[in-house]
Coordinates of C-alpha atoms in Angstrom, one line a residue:
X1 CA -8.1 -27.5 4.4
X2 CA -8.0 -23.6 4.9
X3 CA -4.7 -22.0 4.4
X4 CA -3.8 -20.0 7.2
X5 CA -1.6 -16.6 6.2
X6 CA 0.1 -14.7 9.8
X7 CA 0.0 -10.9 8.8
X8 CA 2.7 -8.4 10.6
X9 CA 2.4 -5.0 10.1
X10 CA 4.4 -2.6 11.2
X11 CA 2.8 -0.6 14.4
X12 CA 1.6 2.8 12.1
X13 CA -1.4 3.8 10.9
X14 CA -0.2 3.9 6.9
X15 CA 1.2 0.9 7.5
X16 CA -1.6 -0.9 9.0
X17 CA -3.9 0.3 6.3
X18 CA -1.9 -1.3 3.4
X19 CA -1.5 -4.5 5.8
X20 CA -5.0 -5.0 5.9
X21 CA -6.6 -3.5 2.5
X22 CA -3.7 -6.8 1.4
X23 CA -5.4 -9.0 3.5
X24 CA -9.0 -7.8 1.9
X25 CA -7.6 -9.0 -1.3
X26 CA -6.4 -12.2 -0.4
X27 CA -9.2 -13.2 1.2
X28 CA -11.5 -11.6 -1.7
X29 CA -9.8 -13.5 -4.3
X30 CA -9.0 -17.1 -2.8
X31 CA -12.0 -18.3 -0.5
X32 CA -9.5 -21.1 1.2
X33 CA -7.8 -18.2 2.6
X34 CA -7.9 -17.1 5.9
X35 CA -5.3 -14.3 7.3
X36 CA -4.5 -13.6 10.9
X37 CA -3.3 -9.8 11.8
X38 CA -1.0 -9.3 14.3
X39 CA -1.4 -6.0 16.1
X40 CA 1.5 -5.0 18.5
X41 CA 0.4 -3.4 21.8
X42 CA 0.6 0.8 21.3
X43 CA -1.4 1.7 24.3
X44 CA 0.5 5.1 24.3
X45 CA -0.5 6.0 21.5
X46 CA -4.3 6.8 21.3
X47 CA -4.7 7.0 17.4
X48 CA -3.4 3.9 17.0
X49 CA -5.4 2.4 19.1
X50 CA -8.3 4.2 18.0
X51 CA -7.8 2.8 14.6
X52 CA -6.8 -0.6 15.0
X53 CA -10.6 -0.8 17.0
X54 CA -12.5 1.0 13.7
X55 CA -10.6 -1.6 11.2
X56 CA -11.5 -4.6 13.7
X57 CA -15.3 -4.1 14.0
X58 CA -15.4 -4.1 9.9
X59 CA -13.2 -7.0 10.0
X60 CA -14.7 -9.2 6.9
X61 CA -14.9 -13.2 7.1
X62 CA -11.9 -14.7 6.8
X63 CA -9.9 -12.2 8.7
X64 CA -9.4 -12.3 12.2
X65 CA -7.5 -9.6 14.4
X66 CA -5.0 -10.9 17.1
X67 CA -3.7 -9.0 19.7
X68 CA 0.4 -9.4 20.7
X69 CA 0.2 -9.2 24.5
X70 CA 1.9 -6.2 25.8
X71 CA 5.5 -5.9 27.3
X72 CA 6.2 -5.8 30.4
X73 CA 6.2 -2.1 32.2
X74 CA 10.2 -2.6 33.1
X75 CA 11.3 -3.9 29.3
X76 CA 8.7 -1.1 28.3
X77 CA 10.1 1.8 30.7
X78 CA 13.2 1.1 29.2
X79 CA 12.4 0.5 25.9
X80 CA 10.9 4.3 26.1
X81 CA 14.5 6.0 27.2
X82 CA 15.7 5.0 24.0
X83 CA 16.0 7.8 20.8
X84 CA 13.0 7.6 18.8
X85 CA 14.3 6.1 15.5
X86 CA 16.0 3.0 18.0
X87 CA 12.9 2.8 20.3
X88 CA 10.3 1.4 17.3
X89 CA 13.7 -0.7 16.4
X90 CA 13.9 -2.4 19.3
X91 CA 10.2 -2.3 19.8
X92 CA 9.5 -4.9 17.1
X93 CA 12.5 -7.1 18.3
X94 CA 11.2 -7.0 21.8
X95 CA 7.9 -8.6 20.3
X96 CA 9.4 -11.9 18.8
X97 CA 8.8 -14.2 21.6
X98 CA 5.2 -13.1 22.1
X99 CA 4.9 -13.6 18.5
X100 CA 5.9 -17.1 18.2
X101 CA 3.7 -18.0 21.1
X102 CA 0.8 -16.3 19.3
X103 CA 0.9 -17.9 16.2
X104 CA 1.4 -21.4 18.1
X105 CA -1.6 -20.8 19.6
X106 CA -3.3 -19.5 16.0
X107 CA -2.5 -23.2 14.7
X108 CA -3.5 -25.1 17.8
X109 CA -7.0 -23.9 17.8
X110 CA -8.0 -25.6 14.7
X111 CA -7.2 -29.2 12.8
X112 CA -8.5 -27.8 9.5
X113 CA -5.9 -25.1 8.9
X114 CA -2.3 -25.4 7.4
X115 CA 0.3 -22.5 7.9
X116 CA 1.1 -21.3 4.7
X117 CA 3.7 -18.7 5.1
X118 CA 4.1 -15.1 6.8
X119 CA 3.5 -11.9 5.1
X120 CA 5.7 -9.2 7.6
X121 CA 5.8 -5.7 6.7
X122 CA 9.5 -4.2 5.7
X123 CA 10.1 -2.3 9.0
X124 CA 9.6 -6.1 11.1
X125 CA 12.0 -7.4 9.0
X126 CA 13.1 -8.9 12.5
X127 CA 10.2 -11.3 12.0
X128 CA 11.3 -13.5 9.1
X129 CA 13.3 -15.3 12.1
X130 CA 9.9 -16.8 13.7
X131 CA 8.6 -17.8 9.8
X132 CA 12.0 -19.3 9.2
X133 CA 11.5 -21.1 13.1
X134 CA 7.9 -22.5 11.2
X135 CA 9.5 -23.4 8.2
X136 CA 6.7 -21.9 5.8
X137 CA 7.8 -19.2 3.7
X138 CA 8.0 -15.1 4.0
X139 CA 7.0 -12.6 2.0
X140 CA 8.1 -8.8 2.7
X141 CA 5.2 -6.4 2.3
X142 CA 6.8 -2.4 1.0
X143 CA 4.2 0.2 1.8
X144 CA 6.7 2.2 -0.3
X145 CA 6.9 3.0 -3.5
X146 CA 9.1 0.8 -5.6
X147 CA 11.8 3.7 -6.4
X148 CA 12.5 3.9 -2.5
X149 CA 12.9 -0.3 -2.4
X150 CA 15.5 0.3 -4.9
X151 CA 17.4 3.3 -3.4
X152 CA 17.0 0.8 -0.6
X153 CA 19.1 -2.1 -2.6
X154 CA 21.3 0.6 -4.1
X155 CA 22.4 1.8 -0.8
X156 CA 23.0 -1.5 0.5
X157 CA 25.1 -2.3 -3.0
X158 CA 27.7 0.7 -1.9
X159 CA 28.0 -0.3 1.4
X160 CA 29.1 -3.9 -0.1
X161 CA 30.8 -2.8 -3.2
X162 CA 32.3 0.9 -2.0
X163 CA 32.4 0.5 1.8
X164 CA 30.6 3.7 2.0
X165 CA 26.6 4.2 2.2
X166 CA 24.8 6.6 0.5
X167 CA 24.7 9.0 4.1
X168 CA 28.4 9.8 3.3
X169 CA 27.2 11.7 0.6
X170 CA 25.1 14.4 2.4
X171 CA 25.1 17.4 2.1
X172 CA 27.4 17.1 -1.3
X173 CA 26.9 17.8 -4.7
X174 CA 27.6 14.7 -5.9
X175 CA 24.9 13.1 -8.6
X176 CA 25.0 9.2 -8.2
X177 CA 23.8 6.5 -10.3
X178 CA 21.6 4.3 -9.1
X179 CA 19.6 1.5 -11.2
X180 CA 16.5 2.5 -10.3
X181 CA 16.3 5.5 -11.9
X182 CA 17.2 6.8 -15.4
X183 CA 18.8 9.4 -14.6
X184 CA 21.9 10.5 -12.0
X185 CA 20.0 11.4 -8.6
X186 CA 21.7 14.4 -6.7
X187 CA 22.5 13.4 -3.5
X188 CA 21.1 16.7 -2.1
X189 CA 17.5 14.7 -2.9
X190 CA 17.6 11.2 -1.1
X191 CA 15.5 10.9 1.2
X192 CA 16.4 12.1 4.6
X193 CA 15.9 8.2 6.4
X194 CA 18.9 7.2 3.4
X195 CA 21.0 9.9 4.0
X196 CA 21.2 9.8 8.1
X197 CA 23.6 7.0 8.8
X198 CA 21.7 5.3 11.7
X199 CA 18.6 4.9 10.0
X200 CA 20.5 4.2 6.8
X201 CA 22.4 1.3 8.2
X202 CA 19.0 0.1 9.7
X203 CA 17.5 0.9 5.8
X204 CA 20.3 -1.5 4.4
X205 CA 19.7 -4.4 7.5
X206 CA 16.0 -4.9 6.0
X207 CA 17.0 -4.8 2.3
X208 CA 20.0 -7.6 3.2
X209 CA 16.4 -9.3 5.2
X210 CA 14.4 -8.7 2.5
X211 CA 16.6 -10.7 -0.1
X212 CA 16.1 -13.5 2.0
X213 CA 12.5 -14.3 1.9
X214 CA 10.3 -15.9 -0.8
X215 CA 9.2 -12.6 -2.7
X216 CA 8.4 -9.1 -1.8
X217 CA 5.3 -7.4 -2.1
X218 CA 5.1 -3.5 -3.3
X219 CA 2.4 -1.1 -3.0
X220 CA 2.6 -0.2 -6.4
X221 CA 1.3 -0.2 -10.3
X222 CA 3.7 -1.7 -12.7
X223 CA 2.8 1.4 -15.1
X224 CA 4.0 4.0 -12.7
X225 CA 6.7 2.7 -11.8
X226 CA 7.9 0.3 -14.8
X227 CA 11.6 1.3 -14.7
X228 CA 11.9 1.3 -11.1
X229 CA 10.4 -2.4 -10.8
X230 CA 12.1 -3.7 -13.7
X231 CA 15.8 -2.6 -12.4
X232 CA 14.7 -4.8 -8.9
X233 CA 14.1 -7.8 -11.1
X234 CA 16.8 -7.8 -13.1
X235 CA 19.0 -6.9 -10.3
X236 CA 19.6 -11.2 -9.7
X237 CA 20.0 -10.8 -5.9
X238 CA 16.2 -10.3 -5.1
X239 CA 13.1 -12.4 -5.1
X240 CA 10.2 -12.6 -7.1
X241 CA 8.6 -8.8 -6.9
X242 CA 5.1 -8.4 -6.4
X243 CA 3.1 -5.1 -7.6
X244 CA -0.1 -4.9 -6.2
X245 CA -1.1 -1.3 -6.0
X246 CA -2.6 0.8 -5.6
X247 CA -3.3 -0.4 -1.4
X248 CA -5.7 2.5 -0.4
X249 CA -8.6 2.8 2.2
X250 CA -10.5 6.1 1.6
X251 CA -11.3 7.8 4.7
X252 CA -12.2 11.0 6.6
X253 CA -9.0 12.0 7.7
X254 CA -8.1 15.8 9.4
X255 CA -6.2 18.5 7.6
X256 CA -4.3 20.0 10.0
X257 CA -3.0 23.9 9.8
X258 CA 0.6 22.9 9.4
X259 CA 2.9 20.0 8.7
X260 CA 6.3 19.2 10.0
X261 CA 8.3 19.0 6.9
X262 CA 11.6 17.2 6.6
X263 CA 13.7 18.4 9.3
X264 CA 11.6 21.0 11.1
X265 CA 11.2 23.3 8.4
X266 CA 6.5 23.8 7.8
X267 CA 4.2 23.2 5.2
X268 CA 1.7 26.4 6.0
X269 CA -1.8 25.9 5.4
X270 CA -1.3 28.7 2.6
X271 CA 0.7 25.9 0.8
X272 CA -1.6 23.5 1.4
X273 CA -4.7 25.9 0.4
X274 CA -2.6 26.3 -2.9
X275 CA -2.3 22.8 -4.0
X276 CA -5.6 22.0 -3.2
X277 CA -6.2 24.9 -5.9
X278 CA -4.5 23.5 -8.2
X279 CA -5.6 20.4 -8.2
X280 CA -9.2 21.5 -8.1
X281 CA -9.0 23.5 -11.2
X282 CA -10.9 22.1 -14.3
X283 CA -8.0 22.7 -16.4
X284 CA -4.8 22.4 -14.7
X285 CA -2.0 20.0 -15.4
X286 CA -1.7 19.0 -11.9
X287 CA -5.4 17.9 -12.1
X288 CA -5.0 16.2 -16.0
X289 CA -2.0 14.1 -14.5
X290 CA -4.1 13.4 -11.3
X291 CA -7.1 11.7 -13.5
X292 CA -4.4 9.9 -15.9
X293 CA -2.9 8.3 -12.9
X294 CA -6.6 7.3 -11.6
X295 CA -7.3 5.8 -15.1
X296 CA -4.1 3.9 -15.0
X297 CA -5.0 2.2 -11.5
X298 CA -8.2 1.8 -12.2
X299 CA -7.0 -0.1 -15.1
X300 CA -4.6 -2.2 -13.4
X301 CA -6.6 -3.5 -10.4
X302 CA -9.4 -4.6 -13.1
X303 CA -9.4 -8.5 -14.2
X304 CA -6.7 -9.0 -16.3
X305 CA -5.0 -5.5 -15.2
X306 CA -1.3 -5.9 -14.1
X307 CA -2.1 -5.3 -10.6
X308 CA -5.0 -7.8 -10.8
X309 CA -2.6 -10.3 -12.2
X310 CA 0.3 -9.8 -10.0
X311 CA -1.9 -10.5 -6.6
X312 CA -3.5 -13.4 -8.4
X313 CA 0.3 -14.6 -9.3
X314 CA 1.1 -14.2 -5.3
X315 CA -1.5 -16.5 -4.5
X316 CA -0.6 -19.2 -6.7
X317 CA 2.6 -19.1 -5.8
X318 CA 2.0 -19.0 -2.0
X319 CA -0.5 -22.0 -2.2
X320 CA 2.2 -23.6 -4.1
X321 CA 5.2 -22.7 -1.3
X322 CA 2.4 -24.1 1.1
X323 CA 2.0 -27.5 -0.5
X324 CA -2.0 -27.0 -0.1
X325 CA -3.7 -27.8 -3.3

């Protein structure tokens, strides 16, 4: 009996990488694994698509790519009126009931599989609904570090404790404490998506979500980010936590001139020419701390590393949830 894992990530490119370098490890690791990827019709946007059809033709065994139908033009049309930030919102709502029909079909085509639970990236939080309407478990993937997944807690914590979200500090000089971290972070620092109160209160709907499932999965190494992990799991409101980083898939990729920074403000290419510098040169810090952190990742995806360990832990577990032995 094979044991059948849905996969939803999140229509992006970053995203989709993670998604399916996690599904390469599965799959590597545990040969009674097979996963299913979900990819959510982006016609409009070229790179996407472009993408998703490079990943697919190097699909390896085990791992199959599944297409969500598209929306209709008139949901679509109207979906596309909506302000950016709300349109990818409503988006992955809009995509539920194709899912569920999808995934019925998935287990329909073959006697020999057993649905052993969902793994649904962070920003389709929306789909723990259709794992919970299967009864097998789900599992949030973070393509984030584990820092952000705690601001992410944190703010939802003052919204429950303070009646106030962490966007009611912008622009202040306040310096709040948040578990996290080890030191006071000035609020002048959160990120922007934290500190803008409709994407904050949609920040705080997937960490309330993300309590809810079976354990959450972080694209992360336990030590980088030590402090940060261990505050989640001692926090007593969250599942297991899962670090299973570094998720990376090497590839040409094109440096553009400028980049869009923050609100509008540029990163010039002169920026960019100097931290390529930097990190180039034989003896710079930047460069030393570069190669410690590739020694330290290097060691934890190794047998017996703590990233190595925490996937393999994952597995167990979800082979467990799944009652396949």
């Amino acid at each position: 009996m094979r044991a059948e894992v849905i996969l939803i990530p999140a229509p992006a490119v970053g995203h989709l990488v993670s998604a399916v370098e996690f599904a390469k490890l599965l799959v590597s690791r545990d040969d009674r694994i097979s996963v299913s990827i979900l990819i959510m019709n982006m016609s409009f946007d070229a790179t996407f698509v472009a993408f998703t059809n490079h990943l697919k033709k190097d699909a390896p065994a085990h791992i199959t790519f599944v297409d969500i139908p598209a929306l209709d033009e008139i949901i679509m049309t109207e979906l596309m009126a909506k302000p950016k930030f709300y349109f990818f919102t409503w988006f992955i709502e809009s995509q539920k009931g194709q899912v569920r029909d999808v995934v019925a079909t998935i287990m329909n085509r073959s006697e020999s599989s057993k649905l052993v639970g969902f793994v649904i990236d962070m920003m389709c939080e929306t789909m723990i609904d259709v794992a919970n309407e299967y009864n097998v478990p789900a599992y949030v993937l973070s393509t984030s570090s584990a820092a952000f997944l705690g601001l992410m807690f944190s703010d939802l914590s003052f919204q429950d404790n303070k009646n106030q979200g962490m966007h009611e500090y912008k622009d202040s000089d306040v310096e709040l404490s948040v578990p996290c971290f080890l030191n006071p972070v000035p609020s002048k620092v959160l990120p922007s998506l934290l500190i803008t109160e409709d994407s904050s209160s949609v920040f705080r709907t997937i960490a309330q979500r993300s309590r809810e499932t079976k354990g959450i999965i972080v694209n992360t190494v336990l030590e980088l980010e030590a402090y940060a992990i261990k505050s989640i799991v001692e926090d007593g409101n969250t599942p297991p936590v899962y670090h299973v980083g570094p998720i990376i898939k090497l590839a040409d990729v094109e440096i553009k001139m400028d980049y869009v920074k923050g609100t509008g403000c540029l990163v010039k290419a002169e920026e960019i020419e100097r931290g390529i510098r930097c990190l180039m040169q034989e003896e710079s810090e930047t460069r030393k701390k570069a190669k410690e952190m590739k020694d330290i990742c290097r060691k934890a995806t190794a047998k017996r590393g703590s990233s190595y360990t925490s996937v393999g832990q994952f597995i167990e577990d979800l082979m467990d949830s799944g009652a396949l032995d």
